[in-house]
C-alpha angles and dihedrals in degrees: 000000000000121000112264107249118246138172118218125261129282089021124096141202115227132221126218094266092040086057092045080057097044095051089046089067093045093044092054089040091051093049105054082049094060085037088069096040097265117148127204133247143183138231137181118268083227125051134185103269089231087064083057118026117095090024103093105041133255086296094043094048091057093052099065129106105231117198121238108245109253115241120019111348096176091072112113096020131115138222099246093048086055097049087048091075090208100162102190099050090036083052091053082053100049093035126066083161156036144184121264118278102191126344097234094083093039076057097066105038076053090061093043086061106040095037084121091057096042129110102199134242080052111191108189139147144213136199121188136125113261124193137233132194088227138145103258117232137139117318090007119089126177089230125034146145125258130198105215126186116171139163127213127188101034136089095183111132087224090075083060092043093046097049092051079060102050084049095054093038090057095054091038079061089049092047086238121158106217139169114225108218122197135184128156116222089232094062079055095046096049095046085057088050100053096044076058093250108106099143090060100061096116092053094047092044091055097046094044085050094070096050091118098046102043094016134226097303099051083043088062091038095053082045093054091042088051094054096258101140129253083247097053098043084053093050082049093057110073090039096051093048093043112155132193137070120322081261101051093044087040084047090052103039080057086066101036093046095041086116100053122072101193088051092052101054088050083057096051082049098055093047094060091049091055097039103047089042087057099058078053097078091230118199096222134042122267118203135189108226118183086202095066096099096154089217093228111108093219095081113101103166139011123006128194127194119180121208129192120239110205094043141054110245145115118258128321103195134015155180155104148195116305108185099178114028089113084057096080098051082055100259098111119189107041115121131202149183131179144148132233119207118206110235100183092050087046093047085057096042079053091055103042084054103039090226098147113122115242094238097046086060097040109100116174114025095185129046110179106199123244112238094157142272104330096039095045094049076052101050096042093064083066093042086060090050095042087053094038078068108041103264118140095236122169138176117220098238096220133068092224137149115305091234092060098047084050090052088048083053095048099050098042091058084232101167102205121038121192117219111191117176138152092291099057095030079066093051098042092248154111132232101230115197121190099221091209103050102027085232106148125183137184103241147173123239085255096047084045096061089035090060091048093049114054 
């Protein structure tokens, strides 16, 4: 008996309507980035392992899917190596490459590359799915699609301000209710100054992070594991959990961080985000929140995370400044800053609140019966007008019975359905029924297009 066919886990197939969704959400994304002048490229789903490894972190490097070398990959292995059942040195053996964990780092290989062919500041976007070698649940899939914009070549804090409102003008267009959250990774660094461990900051970035997942207590509990002493993780608690307004936490981190330089300028940066965001008249709230840490190390500046409101879930877009990614594919200076929003998370918030326009999920408008040869050669002559004009016109192929092209229609939640036999082909017409309503009326091929028009 044949094996029953399965797909792995954390991936999905998608249906037609699933795929009119889901191009809904790309289509909205891609044009309020063309709105604000930023232009699309490609990269390839794989990339060398070199381009990837070491820019994630210890916990980003293990998620990613690394590809078997093609041939004999044996060659140039020795038996003890392969007794030692070392899998991660065994792996950088196997594996040349991997596929893509994020598209922010095949970015900026891309930029390294193409340096020759870039106007900076380059604003462009991508959007393609990337894979992690993660555990599925709900909310986090192994393969999934993300929305980049970035720009590179430019420190100017409008970069940051503009992309909060593209944000906010995306899920304005969704009708979803979110929460901006902001943070900058120099307030960070300075906290981590001032409580006397600043060499741990990437291991107190990446336990404050998940706050919200494992809670306070399992935080303290990851710093202390992690050497960070019983004093500093008491100085941590009152400015991680910092309440007010963004101009009473961004009042009292000027007097917490008053020792340390690099705090106070990601302070001062933060304060020119918010405050210039909040002459823009955006839609949605924008908080400053002194728990966003974006565990990957690449981040320098600003950081942004975006919650919904009305349903339990992670986060749906993401980001933040990374002055010197460039850096470690030898083209040092270029700054950059950029968001990701994650399609296949959206795609669920929409569902749960059944927030789809009629019209984005809607595929055909018209259905012409199929009677048989004459009828259809007639019908078909309409078929080409209705489509010259745009409108998602289709012939059943088969001259079944009428019952089954209904229930195609049906099914198919096709809203007008043409009905051409011998009577109207003798008066040069079409029977158009209006599958909601029941309404049918006798038309011409203009009156037709003009019902379906208007």
């Amino acid at each position: 008996m044949a094996a029953k066919p399965g797909i792995p886990k954390g991936t999905r197939d998608f249906s037609p309507v699933e795929m009119a969704k889901r191009n809904y959400i790309f289509n909205t994304i891609r044009d309020v980035y063309h709105l604000y002048g930023f232009q699309q490229i490609e990269t390839p789903s794989m990339e060398m392992l070199s381009t990837l490894m070491g820019k994630y972190g210890e916990e980003g490097d293990k998620l990613l899917f690394k590809i078997q070398n093609s041939g004999d990959y044996f060659s140039g292995i020795t038996d003890e190596e392969l007794l030692s059942r070392n899998a991660a040195k065994l792996a950088s053996k196997f594996c040349e490459k991997g596929l893509r964990y994020d598209l922010t780092v095949p970015f900026a290989r891309y930029v390294v590359m193409h340096r020759d062919e870039i106007t900076f500041p380059f604003k462009r976007y991508q959007i393609q799915p990337v894979w992690r070698a993660d555990r599925p649940q709900k909310g986090r899939y192994r393969e999934f699609y993300q929305c980049d914009a970035d720009v590179v070549g430019s420190d100017s804090l409008l970069n940051e301000v503009e992309l909060m409102q593209i944000v906010d003008t995306v899920f304005t267009r969704f009708g979803i209710r979110v929460c901006i959250k902001i943070n900058n990774r120099k307030i960070l660094t300075g906290i981590a100054e001032i409580i006397g461990e600043a060499d741990k900051i990437v291991d107190i970035t990446v336990a404050i992070d998940k706050l919200d997942k494992i809670g306070l207590d399992n935080v303290n509990k990851e710093l202390a594991e992690k050497g960070i002493s019983e004093e500093a993780i008491a100085k941590l608690q009152p400015i991680i959990l910092l309440s007010g307004t963004n101009a009473e936490k961004l009042a009292t981190l000027k007097t917490v961080l008053s020792d340390s330089e690099t705090g106070l300028k990601g302070v001062e940066e933060s304060e020119f985000i918010l405050n210039t965001l909040q002459t823009m008249g955006l839609k949605n709230e924008i908080e400053l929140d002194l728990t966003l840490a974006r565990g990957l190390n690449y981040y320098t500046g600003a950081i942004f995370e975006v919650k919904a409101l009305d349903v339990q879930i992670g986060s749906i877009t993401g980001g933040g400044r990374y002055d010197n990614l460039t850096g470690v594919f030898g083209m040092a200076g270029v700054s950059g800053v950029g968001i990701s929003f994650g399609a296949d998370r959206i795609f669920d918030v929409l569902n749960q609140l059944e927030l789809y326009p009629k019209e984005a999920v809607n595929g055909t408008q018209l259905l012409f019966i199929n009677f048989g040869e004459k009828e259809a050669a007639f019908s078909m002559g309409i078929l080409s007008k209705a489509r010259a004009v745009g409108i998602r016109a289709e012939i059943f192929p088969d001259a079944a019975k009428m019952k089954k092209q209904m229930s195609y229609a049906n099914v198919k939640n096709i809203p007008f359905v043409a009905i051409v036999g011998e009577n109207e082909m003798n008066e040069g017409k079409a029977m158009l029924k209006n599958m909601e309503s029941g309404e049918q009326q006798l038309v011409t091929a203009e009156e037709l297009i003009g019902a379906l028009t208007k």
